[in-house]
mmCIF file of C-alpha atoms in Angstrom:
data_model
loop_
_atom_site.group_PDB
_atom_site.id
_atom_site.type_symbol
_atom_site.label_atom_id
_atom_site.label_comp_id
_atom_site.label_asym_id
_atom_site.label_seq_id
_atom_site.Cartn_x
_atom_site.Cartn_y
_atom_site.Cartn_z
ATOM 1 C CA UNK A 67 -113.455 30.248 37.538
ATOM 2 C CA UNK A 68 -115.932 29.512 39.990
ATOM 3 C CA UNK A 69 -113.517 27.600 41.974
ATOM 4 C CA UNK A 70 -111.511 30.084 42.375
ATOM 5 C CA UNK A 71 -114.403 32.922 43.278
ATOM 6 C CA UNK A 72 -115.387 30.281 46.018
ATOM 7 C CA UNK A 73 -111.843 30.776 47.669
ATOM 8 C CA UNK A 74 -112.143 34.202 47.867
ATOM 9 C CA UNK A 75 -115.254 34.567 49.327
ATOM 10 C CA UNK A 76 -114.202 31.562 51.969
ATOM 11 C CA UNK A 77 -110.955 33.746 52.290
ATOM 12 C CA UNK A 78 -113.226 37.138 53.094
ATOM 13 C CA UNK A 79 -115.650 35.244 55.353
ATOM 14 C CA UNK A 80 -113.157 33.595 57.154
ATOM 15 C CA UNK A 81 -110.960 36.564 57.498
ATOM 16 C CA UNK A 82 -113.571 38.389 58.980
ATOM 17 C CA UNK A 83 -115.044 36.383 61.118
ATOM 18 C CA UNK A 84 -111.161 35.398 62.535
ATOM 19 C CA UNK A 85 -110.607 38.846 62.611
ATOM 20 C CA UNK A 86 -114.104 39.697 64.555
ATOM 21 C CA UNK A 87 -113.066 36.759 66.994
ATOM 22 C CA UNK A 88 -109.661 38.165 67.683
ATOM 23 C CA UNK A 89 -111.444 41.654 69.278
ATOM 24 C CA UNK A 90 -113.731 39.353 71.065
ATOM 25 C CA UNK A 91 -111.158 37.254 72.626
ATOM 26 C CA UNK A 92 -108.299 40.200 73.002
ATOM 27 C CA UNK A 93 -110.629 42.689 75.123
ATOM 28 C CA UNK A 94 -112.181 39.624 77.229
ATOM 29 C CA UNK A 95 -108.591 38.788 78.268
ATOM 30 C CA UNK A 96 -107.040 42.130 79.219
ATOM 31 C CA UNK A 97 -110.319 42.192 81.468
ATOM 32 C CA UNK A 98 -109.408 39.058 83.352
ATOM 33 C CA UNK A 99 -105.629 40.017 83.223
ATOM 34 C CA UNK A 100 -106.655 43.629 85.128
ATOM 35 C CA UNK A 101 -109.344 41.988 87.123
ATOM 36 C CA UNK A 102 -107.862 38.354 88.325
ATOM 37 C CA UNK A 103 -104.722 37.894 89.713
ATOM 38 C CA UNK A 104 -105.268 34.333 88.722
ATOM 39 C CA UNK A 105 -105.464 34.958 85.438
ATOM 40 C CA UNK A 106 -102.941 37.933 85.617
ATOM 41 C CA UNK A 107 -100.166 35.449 86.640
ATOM 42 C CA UNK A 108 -101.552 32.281 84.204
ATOM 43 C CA UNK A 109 -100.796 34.398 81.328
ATOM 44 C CA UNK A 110 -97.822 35.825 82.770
ATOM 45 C CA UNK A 111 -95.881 32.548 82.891
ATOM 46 C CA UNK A 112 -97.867 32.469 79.468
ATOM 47 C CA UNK A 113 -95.923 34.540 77.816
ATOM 48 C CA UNK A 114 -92.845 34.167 79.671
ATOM 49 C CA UNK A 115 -92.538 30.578 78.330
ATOM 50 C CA UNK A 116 -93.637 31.809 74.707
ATOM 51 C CA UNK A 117 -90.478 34.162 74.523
ATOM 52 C CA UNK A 118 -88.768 32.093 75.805
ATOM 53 C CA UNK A 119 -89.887 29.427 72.937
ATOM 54 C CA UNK A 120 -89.179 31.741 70.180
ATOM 55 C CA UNK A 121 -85.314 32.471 71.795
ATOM 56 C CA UNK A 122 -85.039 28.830 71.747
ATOM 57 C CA UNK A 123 -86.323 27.976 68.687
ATOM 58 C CA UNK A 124 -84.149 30.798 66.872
ATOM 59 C CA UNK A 125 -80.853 29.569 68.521
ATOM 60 C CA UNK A 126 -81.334 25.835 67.975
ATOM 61 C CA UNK A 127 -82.224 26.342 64.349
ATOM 62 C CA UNK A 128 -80.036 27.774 63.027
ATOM 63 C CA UNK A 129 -81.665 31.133 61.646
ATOM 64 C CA UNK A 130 -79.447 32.888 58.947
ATOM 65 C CA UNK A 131 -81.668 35.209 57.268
ATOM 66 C CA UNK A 132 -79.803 38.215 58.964
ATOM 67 C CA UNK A 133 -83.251 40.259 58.439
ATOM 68 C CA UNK A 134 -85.180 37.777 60.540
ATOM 69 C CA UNK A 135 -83.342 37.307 63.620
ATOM 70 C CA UNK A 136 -83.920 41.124 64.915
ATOM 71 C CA UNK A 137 -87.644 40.629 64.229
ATOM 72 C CA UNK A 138 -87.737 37.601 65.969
ATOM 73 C CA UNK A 139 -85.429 39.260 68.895
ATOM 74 C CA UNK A 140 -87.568 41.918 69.215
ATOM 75 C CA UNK A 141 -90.724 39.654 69.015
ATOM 76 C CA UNK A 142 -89.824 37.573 71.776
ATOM 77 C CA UNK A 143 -89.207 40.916 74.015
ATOM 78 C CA UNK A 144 -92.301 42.355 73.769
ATOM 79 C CA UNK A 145 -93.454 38.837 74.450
ATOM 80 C CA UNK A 146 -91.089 38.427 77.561
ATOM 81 C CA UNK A 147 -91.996 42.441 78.236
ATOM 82 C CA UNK A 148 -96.051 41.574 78.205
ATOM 83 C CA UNK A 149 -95.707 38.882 80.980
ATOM 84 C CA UNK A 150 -94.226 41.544 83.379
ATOM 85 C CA UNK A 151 -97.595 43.799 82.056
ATOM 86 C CA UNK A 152 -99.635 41.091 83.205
ATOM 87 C CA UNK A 153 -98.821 41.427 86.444
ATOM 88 C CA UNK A 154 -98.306 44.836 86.305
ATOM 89 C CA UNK A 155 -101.562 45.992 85.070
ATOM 90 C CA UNK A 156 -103.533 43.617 87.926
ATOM 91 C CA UNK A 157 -105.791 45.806 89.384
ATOM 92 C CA UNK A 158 -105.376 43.953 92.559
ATOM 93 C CA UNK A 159 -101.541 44.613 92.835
ATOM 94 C CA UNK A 160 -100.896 47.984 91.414
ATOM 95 C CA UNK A 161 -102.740 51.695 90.376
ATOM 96 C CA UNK A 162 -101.978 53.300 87.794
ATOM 97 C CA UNK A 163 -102.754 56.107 86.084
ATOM 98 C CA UNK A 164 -104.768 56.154 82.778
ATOM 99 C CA UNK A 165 -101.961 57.798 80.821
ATOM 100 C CA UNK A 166 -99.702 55.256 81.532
ATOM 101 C CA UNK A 167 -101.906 52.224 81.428
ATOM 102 C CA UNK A 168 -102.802 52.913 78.179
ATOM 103 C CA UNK A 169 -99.371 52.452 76.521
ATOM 104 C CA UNK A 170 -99.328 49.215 78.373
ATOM 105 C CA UNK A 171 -102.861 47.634 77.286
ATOM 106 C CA UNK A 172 -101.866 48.767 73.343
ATOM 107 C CA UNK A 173 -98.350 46.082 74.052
ATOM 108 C CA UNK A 174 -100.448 43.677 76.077
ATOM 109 C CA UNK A 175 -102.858 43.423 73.221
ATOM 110 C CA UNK A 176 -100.592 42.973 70.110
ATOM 111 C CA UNK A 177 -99.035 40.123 72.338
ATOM 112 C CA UNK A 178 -102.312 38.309 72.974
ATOM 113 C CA UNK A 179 -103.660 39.515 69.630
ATOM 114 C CA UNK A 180 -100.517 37.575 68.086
ATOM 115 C CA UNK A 181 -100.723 34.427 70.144
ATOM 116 C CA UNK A 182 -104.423 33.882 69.773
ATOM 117 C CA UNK A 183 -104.396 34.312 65.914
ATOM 118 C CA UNK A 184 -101.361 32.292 65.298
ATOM 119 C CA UNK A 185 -102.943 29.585 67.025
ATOM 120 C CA UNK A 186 -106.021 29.710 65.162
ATOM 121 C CA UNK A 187 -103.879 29.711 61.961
ATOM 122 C CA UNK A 188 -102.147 26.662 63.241
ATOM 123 C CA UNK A 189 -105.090 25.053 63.456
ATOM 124 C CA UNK A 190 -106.718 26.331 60.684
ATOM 125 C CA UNK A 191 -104.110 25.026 58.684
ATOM 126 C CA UNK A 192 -103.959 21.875 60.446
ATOM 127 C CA UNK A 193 -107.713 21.010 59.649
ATOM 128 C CA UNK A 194 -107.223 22.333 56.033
ATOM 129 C CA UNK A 195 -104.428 20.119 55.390
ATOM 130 C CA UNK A 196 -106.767 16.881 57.249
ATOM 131 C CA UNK A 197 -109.688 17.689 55.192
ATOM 132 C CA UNK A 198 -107.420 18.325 52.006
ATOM 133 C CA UNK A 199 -109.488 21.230 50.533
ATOM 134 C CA UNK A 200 -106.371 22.820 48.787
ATOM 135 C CA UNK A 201 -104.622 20.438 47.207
ATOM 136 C CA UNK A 202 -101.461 19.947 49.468
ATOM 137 C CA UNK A 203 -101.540 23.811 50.493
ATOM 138 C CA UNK A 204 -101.827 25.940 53.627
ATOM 139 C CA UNK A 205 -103.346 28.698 54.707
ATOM 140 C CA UNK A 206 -100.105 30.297 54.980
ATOM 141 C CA UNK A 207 -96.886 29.083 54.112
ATOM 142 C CA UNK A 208 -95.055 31.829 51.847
ATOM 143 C CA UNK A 209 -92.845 34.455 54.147
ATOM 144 C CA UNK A 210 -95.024 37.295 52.557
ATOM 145 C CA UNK A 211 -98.171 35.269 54.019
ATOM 146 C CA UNK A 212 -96.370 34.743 57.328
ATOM 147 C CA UNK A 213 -95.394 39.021 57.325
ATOM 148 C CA UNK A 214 -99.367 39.681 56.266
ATOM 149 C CA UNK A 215 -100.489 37.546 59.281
ATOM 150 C CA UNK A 216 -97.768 38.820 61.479
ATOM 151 C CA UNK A 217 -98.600 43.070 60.400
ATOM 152 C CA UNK A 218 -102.513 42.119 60.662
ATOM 153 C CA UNK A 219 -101.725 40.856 64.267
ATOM 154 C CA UNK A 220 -99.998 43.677 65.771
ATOM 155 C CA UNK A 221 -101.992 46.306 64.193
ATOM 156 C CA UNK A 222 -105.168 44.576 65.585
ATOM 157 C CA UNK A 223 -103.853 44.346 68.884
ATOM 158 C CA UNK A 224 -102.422 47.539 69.173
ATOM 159 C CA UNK A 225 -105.887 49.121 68.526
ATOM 160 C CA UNK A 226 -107.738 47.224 70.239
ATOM 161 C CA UNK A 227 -105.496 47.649 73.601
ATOM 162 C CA UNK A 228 -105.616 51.375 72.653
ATOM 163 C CA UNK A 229 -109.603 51.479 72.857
ATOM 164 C CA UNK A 230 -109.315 48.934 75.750
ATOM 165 C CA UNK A 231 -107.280 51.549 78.146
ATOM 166 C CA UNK A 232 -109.192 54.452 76.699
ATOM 167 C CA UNK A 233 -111.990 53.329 77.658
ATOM 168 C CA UNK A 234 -110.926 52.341 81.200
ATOM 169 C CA UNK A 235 -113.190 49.129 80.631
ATOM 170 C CA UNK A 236 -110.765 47.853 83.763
ATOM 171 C CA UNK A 237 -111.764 50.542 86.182
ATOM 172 C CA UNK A 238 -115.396 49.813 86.007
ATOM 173 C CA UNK A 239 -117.270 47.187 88.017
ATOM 174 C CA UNK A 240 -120.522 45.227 88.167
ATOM 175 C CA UNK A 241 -123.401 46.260 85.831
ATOM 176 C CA UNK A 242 -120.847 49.139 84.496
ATOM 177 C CA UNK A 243 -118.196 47.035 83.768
ATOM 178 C CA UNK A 244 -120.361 45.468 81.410
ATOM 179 C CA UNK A 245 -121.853 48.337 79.476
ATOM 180 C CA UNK A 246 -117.705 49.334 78.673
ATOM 181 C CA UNK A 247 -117.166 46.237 77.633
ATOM 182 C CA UNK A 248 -119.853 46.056 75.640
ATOM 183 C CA UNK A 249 -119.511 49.489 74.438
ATOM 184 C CA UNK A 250 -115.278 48.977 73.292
ATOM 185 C CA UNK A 251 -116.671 45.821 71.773
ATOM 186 C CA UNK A 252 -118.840 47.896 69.232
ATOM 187 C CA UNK A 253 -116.033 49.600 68.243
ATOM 188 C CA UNK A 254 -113.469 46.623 67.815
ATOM 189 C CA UNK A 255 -115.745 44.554 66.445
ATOM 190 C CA UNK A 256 -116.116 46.081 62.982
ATOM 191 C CA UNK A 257 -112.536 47.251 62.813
ATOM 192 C CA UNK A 258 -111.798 43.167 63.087
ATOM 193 C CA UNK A 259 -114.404 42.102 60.764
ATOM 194 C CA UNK A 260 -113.327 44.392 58.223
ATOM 195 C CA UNK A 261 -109.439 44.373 58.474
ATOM 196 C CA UNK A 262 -109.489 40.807 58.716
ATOM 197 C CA UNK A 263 -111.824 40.183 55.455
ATOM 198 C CA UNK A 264 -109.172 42.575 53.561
ATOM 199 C CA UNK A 265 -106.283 40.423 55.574
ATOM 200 C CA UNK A 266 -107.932 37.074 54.089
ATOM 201 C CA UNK A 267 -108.298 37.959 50.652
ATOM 202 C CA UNK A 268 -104.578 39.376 50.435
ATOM 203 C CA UNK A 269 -103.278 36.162 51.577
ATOM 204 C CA UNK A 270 -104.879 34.382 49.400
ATOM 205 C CA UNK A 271 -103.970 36.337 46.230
ATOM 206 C CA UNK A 272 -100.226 36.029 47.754
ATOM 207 C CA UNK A 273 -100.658 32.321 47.810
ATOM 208 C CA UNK A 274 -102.558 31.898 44.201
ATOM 209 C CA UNK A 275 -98.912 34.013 43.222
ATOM 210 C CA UNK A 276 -97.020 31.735 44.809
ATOM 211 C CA UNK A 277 -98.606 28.542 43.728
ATOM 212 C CA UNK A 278 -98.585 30.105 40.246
ATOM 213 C CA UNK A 279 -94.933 30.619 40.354
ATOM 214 C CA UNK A 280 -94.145 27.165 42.178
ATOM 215 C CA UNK A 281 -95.787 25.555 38.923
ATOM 216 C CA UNK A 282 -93.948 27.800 36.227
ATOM 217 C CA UNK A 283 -90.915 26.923 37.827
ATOM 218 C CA UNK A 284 -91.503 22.922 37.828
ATOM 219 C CA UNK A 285 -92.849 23.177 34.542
ATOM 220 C CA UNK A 286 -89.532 24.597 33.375
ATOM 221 C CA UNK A 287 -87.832 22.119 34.935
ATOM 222 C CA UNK A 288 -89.408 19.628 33.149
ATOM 223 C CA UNK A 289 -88.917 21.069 29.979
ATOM 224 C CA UNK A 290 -85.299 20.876 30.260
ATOM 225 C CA UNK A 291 -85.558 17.488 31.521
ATOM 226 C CA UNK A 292 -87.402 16.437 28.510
ATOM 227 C CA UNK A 293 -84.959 18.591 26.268
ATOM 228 C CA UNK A 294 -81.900 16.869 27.809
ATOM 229 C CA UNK A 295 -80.506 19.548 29.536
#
């Protein structure tokens, strides 16, 4: 019904303007990353402490889904790998050639990409679940929701690093610097808007499925209950 319409089109807005947000906030830090040491170590240690979060995390509970543990392995490598990048691509310390810093910028950003929107879902879900809006559910819950979020992530930030080094927004300075940034911004920012509208709409018709099949399955129960069984 109209409920239900009114979902969708928060889901689309919200996607998009998360996903619009994202290219904002991913090309404004691989700027201060190349440009600042200061900022080129802060999110070094950044990341080194995230990895080392998600080894931690994995060990002490307990994962046994055999198909998770390499994802989350390889996760918290690129994770570990993109602090050494931070320091690595600082302008300040090292040159580099374009060919290879672009390679670089494409990890960097699925790494800050990732940690930036799985914040924001955090708190998203956090304010969702404080206002009470949907009835006792999150924004994402469901391992299909988690995947969706994850695969919108890294092929986010591995596009928007891409145009970031190929535009060698980090090579520029003053008034020129600038005009890049605006100029990889025009780019990013509709790729965001839109593959984070189609993002928020497919996670919420993955969790209408599995609400929807959460409330089959208790209604069955009950059945039985009533039946004796």
């Amino acid at each position: 019904g109209c409920r239900m319409q009114a979902r969708y089109l928060g889901a689309f807005i919200g996607g998009g303007i998360l996903g619009a947000s994202v290219s904002w906030v991913v090309n404004c830090t691989l700027v201060e990353i190349s440009l600042s040491t200061f900022f080129a170590f802060y999110f070094g240690l950044l990341f080194f402490m995230i990895g080392g979060v998600i080894l931690w995390r994995v060990h002490t509970s307990g994962v046994t889904d055999a198909a998770k543990k390499p994802l989350l392995f390889c996760f918290s490598s690129l994770v570990f790998l993109s602090g050494v990048l931070c320091f690595v691509l600082d302008e300040n310390l090292f040159a580099l050639s374009a060919s290879i810093k672009v390679p670089l910028y494409l990890m960097l950003g699925i790494s800050v990409c990732f940690a930036f929107t799985f914040s924001a879902m955090d708190l998203l879900n956090w304010a969702v679940g404080l206002c009470g809006v949907r009835e006792g559910r999150s924004l994402v819950e469901s391992p299909l929701q988690v995947y969706l979020v994850l695969g919108t992530a890294v092929v986010l930030g591995a596009v928007f690093g891409f145009i970031f080094g190929l535009m060698d927004v980090e090579d520029a300075r003053g008034p020129e610097l600038r005009e890049r940034l605006i100029e990889a911004e025009d780019i990013c920012l509709p790729i965001g808007l839109v593959v984070g509208a189609v993002a928020g709409i497919v996670n919420e018709l993955l969790g209408e499925r599995m609400a929807s099949t959460t409330y089959a399955r208790v209604g069955d129960r009950e059945i039985y209950d009533d039946d004796g069984i």
